Amino acid sequence: MKNITNNLKIFWKTIALTIIVLVLFLYFWGFPKIINIESHRELIEKAIKENISVPVKLGRLSTSMTWDFGIKLKTDSITVINPDKTNLISTEPAFIKIYLPALLEKKVLIKEIEASCLIADIIRFQNGKFNIEQLIPQKTDKPKKFKVLFDKSRIKIVGYRIFFSDKFIKPEQKLIATGNEFLLKDFNPDKYLKIIVSGNISINN
């Protein structure tokens, strides 16, 4: 009788362990395969185009799951293009991490953004406007399917080179900012910002 009880315990432990392994396998490997983010490229690019007024090119897309119920949307590169076909912003590998449970409430809760080797060419024109204003989402009367939120989000840039031309003042000023890391911690648009930056700035007249 004792042997039967022990065998049953081993049996149920084996079943439980098998189920756990199966669930983890489906979560970390199966779910990204089912999503197949690359097949949704057209939809993603369309959504970006509807929100900002400049073209954005994305590299190869992929996804991975995280232990805290997050999903990372990854791309080999991002290029934001000016109307004159020059690059406004470009990066090498980048990802955005969103919180899965929030999607059930039709909310896109962004927990983390990370990019490497960012290059940006920022200009302030004679009328005082900046070229990066093109990236501000356009106002529309159409109801949005999902609400985008930031809550204690982390934004990190590993390696950056930013060119800034200020044509609003005379004579025109040009700055170049380079650095190894730009880190924005606990980002919330309605609260204070905690920023950690390492780098150098050079001024060219």
PDB file of C-alpha atoms in Angstrom:
ATOM      1  CA  MET A   1       0.000   0.000   0.000  1.00  0.00           C
ATOM      2  CA  LYS A   2       2.821   2.329   0.913  1.00  0.00           C
ATOM      3  CA  ASN A   3       4.518   1.652  -2.431  1.00  0.00           C
ATOM      4  CA  ILE A   4       1.285   2.447  -4.276  1.00  0.00           C
ATOM      5  CA  THR A   5       0.970   5.774  -2.407  1.00  0.00           C
ATOM      6  CA  ASN A   6       4.591   6.681  -3.200  1.00  0.00           C
ATOM      7  CA  ASN A   7       4.103   5.764  -6.850  1.00  0.00           C
ATOM      8  CA  LEU A   8       0.997   7.933  -7.024  1.00  0.00           C
ATOM      9  CA  LYS A   9       2.898  10.863  -5.543  1.00  0.00           C
ATOM     10  CA  ILE A  10       5.678  10.420  -8.085  1.00  0.00           C
ATOM     11  CA  PHE A  11       3.086  10.119 -10.863  1.00  0.00           C
ATOM     12  CA  TRP A  12       1.281  13.345  -9.927  1.00  0.00           C
ATOM     13  CA  LYS A  13       4.545  15.204  -9.389  1.00  0.00           C
ATOM     14  CA  THR A  14       5.644  14.101 -12.858  1.00  0.00           C
ATOM     15  CA  ILE A  15       2.329  15.238 -14.353  1.00  0.00           C
ATOM     16  CA  ALA A  16       2.588  18.620 -12.581  1.00  0.00           C
ATOM     17  CA  LEU A  17       6.187  19.109 -13.681  1.00  0.00           C
ATOM     18  CA  THR A  18       5.275  18.180 -17.253  1.00  0.00           C
ATOM     19  CA  ILE A  19       2.427  20.707 -17.268  1.00  0.00           C
ATOM     20  CA  ILE A  20       4.702  23.450 -15.890  1.00  0.00           C
ATOM     21  CA  VAL A  21       7.367  22.726 -18.507  1.00  0.00           C
ATOM     22  CA  LEU A  22       4.721  22.688 -21.240  1.00  0.00           C
ATOM     23  CA  VAL A  23       3.225  26.008 -20.104  1.00  0.00           C
ATOM     24  CA  LEU A  24       6.674  27.631 -19.946  1.00  0.00           C
ATOM     25  CA  PHE A  25       7.537  26.242 -23.380  1.00  0.00           C
ATOM     26  CA  LEU A  26       4.324  27.606 -24.895  1.00  0.00           C
ATOM     27  CA  TYR A  27       4.772  30.977 -23.177  1.00  0.00           C
ATOM     28  CA  PHE A  28       8.417  31.626 -24.043  1.00  0.00           C
ATOM     29  CA  TRP A  29       8.606  29.850 -27.415  1.00  0.00           C
ATOM     30  CA  GLY A  30       5.145  29.040 -28.713  1.00  0.00           C
ATOM     31  CA  PHE A  31       3.473  32.400 -28.120  1.00  0.00           C
ATOM     32  CA  PRO A  32       6.041  34.431 -30.128  1.00  0.00           C
ATOM     33  CA  LYS A  33       5.681  31.907 -32.964  1.00  0.00           C
ATOM     34  CA  ILE A  34       1.915  32.262 -32.908  1.00  0.00           C
ATOM     35  CA  ILE A  35       2.117  36.067 -32.950  1.00  0.00           C
ATOM     36  CA  ASN A  36       4.579  36.091 -35.886  1.00  0.00           C
ATOM     37  CA  ILE A  37       5.107  39.849 -35.626  1.00  0.00           C
ATOM     38  CA  GLU A  38       6.776  40.043 -39.038  1.00  0.00           C
ATOM     39  CA  SER A  39       3.474  39.102 -40.671  1.00  0.00           C
ATOM     40  CA  HIS A  40       1.911  42.193 -39.075  1.00  0.00           C
ATOM     41  CA  ARG A  41       4.520  44.617 -40.460  1.00  0.00           C
ATOM     42  CA  GLU A  42       2.048  46.376 -42.767  1.00  0.00           C
ATOM     43  CA  LEU A  43      -0.381  46.950 -39.895  1.00  0.00           C
ATOM     44  CA  ILE A  44       2.368  48.283 -37.612  1.00  0.00           C
ATOM     45  CA  GLU A  45       3.757  50.674 -40.231  1.00  0.00           C
ATOM     46  CA  LYS A  46       0.237  51.870 -41.021  1.00  0.00           C
ATOM     47  CA  ALA A  47      -0.408  52.584 -37.334  1.00  0.00           C
ATOM     48  CA  ILE A  48       2.828  54.586 -37.109  1.00  0.00           C
ATOM     49  CA  LYS A  49       1.955  56.531 -40.248  1.00  0.00           C
ATOM     50  CA  GLU A  50      -1.459  57.416 -38.817  1.00  0.00           C
ATOM     51  CA  ASN A  51       0.138  58.951 -35.718  1.00  0.00           C
ATOM     52  CA  ILE A  52       3.148  60.850 -37.070  1.00  0.00           C
ATOM     53  CA  SER A  53       3.716  62.739 -40.301  1.00  0.00           C
ATOM     54  CA  VAL A  54       7.053  61.251 -41.408  1.00  0.00           C
ATOM     55  CA  PRO A  55       7.929  57.828 -42.823  1.00  0.00           C
ATOM     56  CA  VAL A  56       9.465  55.241 -40.508  1.00  0.00           C
ATOM     57  CA  LYS A  57      11.364  52.210 -41.768  1.00  0.00           C
ATOM     58  CA  LEU A  58      11.715  49.179 -39.524  1.00  0.00           C
ATOM     59  CA  GLY A  59      14.279  46.409 -39.805  1.00  0.00           C
ATOM     60  CA  ARG A  60      13.503  42.725 -39.298  1.00  0.00           C
ATOM     61  CA  LEU A  61      10.866  42.277 -36.587  1.00  0.00           C
ATOM     62  CA  SER A  62      10.715  39.662 -33.838  1.00  0.00           C
ATOM     63  CA  THR A  63       9.195  39.117 -30.398  1.00  0.00           C
ATOM     64  CA  SER A  64      10.100  37.486 -27.104  1.00  0.00           C
ATOM     65  CA  MET A  65       8.292  37.025 -23.810  1.00  0.00           C
ATOM     66  CA  THR A  66       9.520  38.120 -20.372  1.00  0.00           C
ATOM     67  CA  TRP A  67       9.012  36.508 -16.959  1.00  0.00           C
ATOM     68  CA  ASP A  68       6.892  39.462 -15.702  1.00  0.00           C
ATOM     69  CA  PHE A  69       4.121  39.071 -18.304  1.00  0.00           C
ATOM     70  CA  GLY A  70       5.709  41.433 -20.758  1.00  0.00           C
ATOM     71  CA  ILE A  71       6.322  41.115 -24.459  1.00  0.00           C
ATOM     72  CA  LYS A  72       9.329  42.614 -26.236  1.00  0.00           C
ATOM     73  CA  LEU A  73       8.798  43.854 -29.774  1.00  0.00           C
ATOM     74  CA  LYS A  74      12.253  43.902 -31.346  1.00  0.00           C
ATOM     75  CA  THR A  75      13.672  45.267 -34.583  1.00  0.00           C
ATOM     76  CA  ASP A  76      17.116  45.251 -36.176  1.00  0.00           C
ATOM     77  CA  SER A  77      16.911  48.977 -36.932  1.00  0.00           C
ATOM     78  CA  ILE A  78      14.676  52.040 -36.994  1.00  0.00           C
ATOM     79  CA  THR A  79      14.991  54.912 -39.458  1.00  0.00           C
ATOM     80  CA  VAL A  80      12.847  58.051 -39.311  1.00  0.00           C
ATOM     81  CA  ILE A  81      13.007  59.917 -42.610  1.00  0.00           C
ATOM     82  CA  ASN A  82      12.616  63.660 -43.247  1.00  0.00           C
ATOM     83  CA  PRO A  83      10.454  64.953 -46.113  1.00  0.00           C
ATOM     84  CA  ASP A  84      13.687  65.696 -48.057  1.00  0.00           C
ATOM     85  CA  LYS A  85      14.628  61.977 -47.789  1.00  0.00           C
ATOM     86  CA  THR A  86      17.455  62.571 -45.273  1.00  0.00           C
ATOM     87  CA  ASN A  87      17.526  60.702 -41.968  1.00  0.00           C
ATOM     88  CA  LEU A  88      16.059  62.443 -38.950  1.00  0.00           C
ATOM     89  CA  ILE A  89      16.763  59.597 -36.533  1.00  0.00           C
ATOM     90  CA  SER A  90      18.299  56.160 -36.969  1.00  0.00           C
ATOM     91  CA  THR A  91      19.140  53.368 -34.569  1.00  0.00           C
ATOM     92  CA  GLU A  92      20.555  49.897 -34.664  1.00  0.00           C
ATOM     93  CA  PRO A  93      18.839  47.092 -32.674  1.00  0.00           C
ATOM     94  CA  ALA A  94      15.973  48.366 -30.540  1.00  0.00           C
ATOM     95  CA  PHE A  95      13.039  47.008 -28.578  1.00  0.00           C
ATOM     96  CA  ILE A  96       9.915  48.151 -26.813  1.00  0.00           C
ATOM     97  CA  LYS A  97       8.488  46.184 -23.892  1.00  0.00           C
ATOM     98  CA  ILE A  98       4.761  46.308 -23.193  1.00  0.00           C
ATOM     99  CA  TYR A  99       2.705  44.809 -20.377  1.00  0.00           C
ATOM    100  CA  LEU A 100       0.454  42.041 -21.686  1.00  0.00           C
ATOM    101  CA  PRO A 101      -2.428  42.172 -19.152  1.00  0.00           C
ATOM    102  CA  ALA A 102      -3.053  45.834 -20.020  1.00  0.00           C
ATOM    103  CA  LEU A 103      -3.894  44.831 -23.596  1.00  0.00           C
ATOM    104  CA  LEU A 104      -7.032  43.155 -22.278  1.00  0.00           C
ATOM    105  CA  GLU A 105      -8.226  46.639 -21.283  1.00  0.00           C
ATOM    106  CA  LYS A 106      -7.229  48.035 -24.689  1.00  0.00           C
ATOM    107  CA  LYS A 107      -4.234  49.829 -23.206  1.00  0.00           C
ATOM    108  CA  VAL A 108      -0.662  49.718 -24.496  1.00  0.00           C
ATOM    109  CA  LEU A 109       1.361  50.115 -21.303  1.00  0.00           C
ATOM    110  CA  ILE A 110       4.967  50.736 -22.306  1.00  0.00           C
ATOM    111  CA  LYS A 111       7.348  49.569 -19.586  1.00  0.00           C
ATOM    112  CA  GLU A 112      10.675  49.819 -21.367  1.00  0.00           C
ATOM    113  CA  ILE A 113      12.282  51.219 -24.519  1.00  0.00           C
ATOM    114  CA  GLU A 114      15.885  50.518 -25.454  1.00  0.00           C
ATOM    115  CA  ALA A 115      17.911  51.326 -28.555  1.00  0.00           C
ATOM    116  CA  SER A 116      21.574  51.287 -29.504  1.00  0.00           C
ATOM    117  CA  CYS A 117      23.761  53.487 -31.704  1.00  0.00           C
ATOM    118  CA  LEU A 118      21.262  56.312 -32.051  1.00  0.00           C
ATOM    119  CA  ILE A 119      22.062  59.067 -34.545  1.00  0.00           C
ATOM    120  CA  ALA A 120      19.814  62.129 -34.714  1.00  0.00           C
ATOM    121  CA  ASP A 121      19.962  65.313 -36.779  1.00  0.00           C
ATOM    122  CA  ILE A 122      17.881  67.928 -34.964  1.00  0.00           C
ATOM    123  CA  ILE A 123      17.214  71.385 -36.374  1.00  0.00           C
ATOM    124  CA  ARG A 124      15.525  74.469 -34.961  1.00  0.00           C
ATOM    125  CA  PHE A 125      14.338  76.513 -37.914  1.00  0.00           C
ATOM    126  CA  GLN A 126      14.185  80.299 -38.277  1.00  0.00           C
ATOM    127  CA  ASN A 127      10.518  80.244 -37.269  1.00  0.00           C
ATOM    128  CA  GLY A 128      11.440  78.623 -33.942  1.00  0.00           C
ATOM    129  CA  LYS A 129       9.998  75.226 -34.737  1.00  0.00           C
ATOM    130  CA  PHE A 130      11.973  71.971 -34.430  1.00  0.00           C
ATOM    131  CA  ASN A 131      12.082  69.249 -37.052  1.00  0.00           C
ATOM    132  CA  ILE A 132      11.432  66.628 -34.362  1.00  0.00           C
ATOM    133  CA  GLU A 133       7.958  68.140 -33.913  1.00  0.00           C
ATOM    134  CA  GLN A 134       7.046  65.879 -36.819  1.00  0.00           C
ATOM    135  CA  LEU A 135       7.177  62.999 -34.340  1.00  0.00           C
ATOM    136  CA  ILE A 136       4.416  64.419 -32.146  1.00  0.00           C
ATOM    137  CA  PRO A 137       1.292  62.299 -32.688  1.00  0.00           C
ATOM    138  CA  GLN A 138      -1.254  64.035 -34.865  1.00  0.00           C
ATOM    139  CA  LYS A 139      -4.547  65.002 -33.264  1.00  0.00           C
ATOM    140  CA  THR A 140      -7.522  63.214 -34.710  1.00  0.00           C
ATOM    141  CA  ASP A 141     -11.217  62.917 -34.003  1.00  0.00           C
ATOM    142  CA  LYS A 142     -11.151  59.211 -34.803  1.00  0.00           C
ATOM    143  CA  PRO A 143     -11.416  56.996 -31.710  1.00  0.00           C
ATOM    144  CA  LYS A 144      -8.239  55.016 -31.098  1.00  0.00           C
ATOM    145  CA  LYS A 145      -8.440  51.269 -30.589  1.00  0.00           C
ATOM    146  CA  PHE A 146      -5.712  51.353 -27.921  1.00  0.00           C
ATOM    147  CA  LYS A 147      -4.590  53.981 -25.419  1.00  0.00           C
ATOM    148  CA  VAL A 148      -0.805  54.337 -25.105  1.00  0.00           C
ATOM    149  CA  LEU A 149       0.450  54.790 -21.536  1.00  0.00           C
ATOM    150  CA  PHE A 150       3.771  55.234 -19.713  1.00  0.00           C
ATOM    151  CA  ASP A 151       4.022  54.327 -16.033  1.00  0.00           C
ATOM    152  CA  LYS A 152       7.426  54.249 -14.341  1.00  0.00           C
ATOM    153  CA  SER A 153       8.869  53.365 -17.710  1.00  0.00           C
ATOM    154  CA  ARG A 154      12.553  52.960 -18.499  1.00  0.00           C
ATOM    155  CA  ILE A 155      14.058  54.488 -21.642  1.00  0.00           C
ATOM    156  CA  LYS A 156      17.679  53.675 -22.425  1.00  0.00           C
ATOM    157  CA  ILE A 157      19.928  54.634 -25.336  1.00  0.00           C
ATOM    158  CA  VAL A 158      23.254  52.815 -25.544  1.00  0.00           C
ATOM    159  CA  GLY A 159      25.624  54.929 -27.614  1.00  0.00           C
ATOM    160  CA  TYR A 160      24.318  58.126 -29.184  1.00  0.00           C
ATOM    161  CA  ARG A 161      25.445  60.910 -31.499  1.00  0.00           C
ATOM    162  CA  ILE A 162      23.158  63.928 -31.805  1.00  0.00           C
ATOM    163  CA  PHE A 163      23.726  66.788 -34.240  1.00  0.00           C
ATOM    164  CA  PHE A 164      21.863  70.013 -33.421  1.00  0.00           C
ATOM    165  CA  SER A 165      21.653  73.039 -35.711  1.00  0.00           C
ATOM    166  CA  ASP A 166      20.021  76.185 -34.311  1.00  0.00           C
ATOM    167  CA  LYS A 167      19.019  78.488 -37.171  1.00  0.00           C
ATOM    168  CA  PHE A 168      16.715  80.510 -34.925  1.00  0.00           C
ATOM    169  CA  ILE A 169      19.613  82.515 -33.512  1.00  0.00           C
ATOM    170  CA  LYS A 170      22.283  84.484 -35.399  1.00  0.00           C
ATOM    171  CA  PRO A 171      24.889  83.429 -36.134  1.00  0.00           C
ATOM    172  CA  GLU A 172      23.695  79.849 -36.487  1.00  0.00           C
ATOM    173  CA  GLN A 173      24.951  77.556 -33.758  1.00  0.00           C
ATOM    174  CA  LYS A 174      25.828  73.895 -34.185  1.00  0.00           C
ATOM    175  CA  LEU A 175      26.242  71.371 -31.403  1.00  0.00           C
ATOM    176  CA  ILE A 176      27.300  67.743 -31.387  1.00  0.00           C
ATOM    177  CA  ALA A 177      26.452  65.588 -28.385  1.00  0.00           C
ATOM    178  CA  THR A 178      28.013  62.137 -28.104  1.00  0.00           C
ATOM    179  CA  GLY A 179      27.915  59.625 -25.306  1.00  0.00           C
ATOM    180  CA  ASN A 180      27.795  56.060 -24.134  1.00  0.00           C
ATOM    181  CA  GLU A 181      24.458  56.088 -22.358  1.00  0.00           C
ATOM    182  CA  PHE A 182      21.236  58.038 -21.959  1.00  0.00           C
ATOM    183  CA  LEU A 183      18.951  56.633 -19.269  1.00  0.00           C
ATOM    184  CA  LEU A 184      15.509  57.916 -18.378  1.00  0.00           C
ATOM    185  CA  LYS A 185      14.207  56.165 -15.266  1.00  0.00           C
ATOM    186  CA  ASP A 186      10.680  55.955 -13.866  1.00  0.00           C
ATOM    187  CA  PHE A 187       9.298  57.959 -16.790  1.00  0.00           C
ATOM    188  CA  ASN A 188       5.770  59.217 -16.371  1.00  0.00           C
ATOM    189  CA  PRO A 189       4.596  62.170 -18.519  1.00  0.00           C
ATOM    190  CA  ASP A 190       2.707  63.651 -15.566  1.00  0.00           C
ATOM    191  CA  LYS A 191       5.587  63.518 -13.079  1.00  0.00           C
ATOM    192  CA  TYR A 192       9.216  64.498 -12.690  1.00  0.00           C
ATOM    193  CA  LEU A 193      11.968  62.920 -14.763  1.00  0.00           C
ATOM    194  CA  LYS A 194      15.046  61.143 -13.479  1.00  0.00           C
ATOM    195  CA  ILE A 195      17.699  61.265 -16.207  1.00  0.00           C
ATOM    196  CA  ILE A 196      21.208  59.800 -16.207  1.00  0.00           C
ATOM    197  CA  VAL A 197      23.438  60.899 -19.073  1.00  0.00           C
ATOM    198  CA  SER A 198      27.100  60.271 -19.861  1.00  0.00           C
ATOM    199  CA  GLY A 199      28.712  62.026 -22.803  1.00  0.00           C
ATOM    200  CA  ASN A 200      30.298  65.144 -24.271  1.00  0.00           C
ATOM    201  CA  ILE A 201      29.068  68.248 -26.103  1.00  0.00           C
ATOM    202  CA  SER A 202      31.115  70.194 -28.648  1.00  0.00           C
ATOM    203  CA  ILE A 203      30.124  73.562 -30.126  1.00  0.00           C
ATOM    204  CA  ASN A 204      30.832  74.638 -33.702  1.00  0.00           C
ATOM    205  CA  ASN A 205      30.051  78.162 -34.910  1.00  0.00           C
TER     206      ASN A 205
END
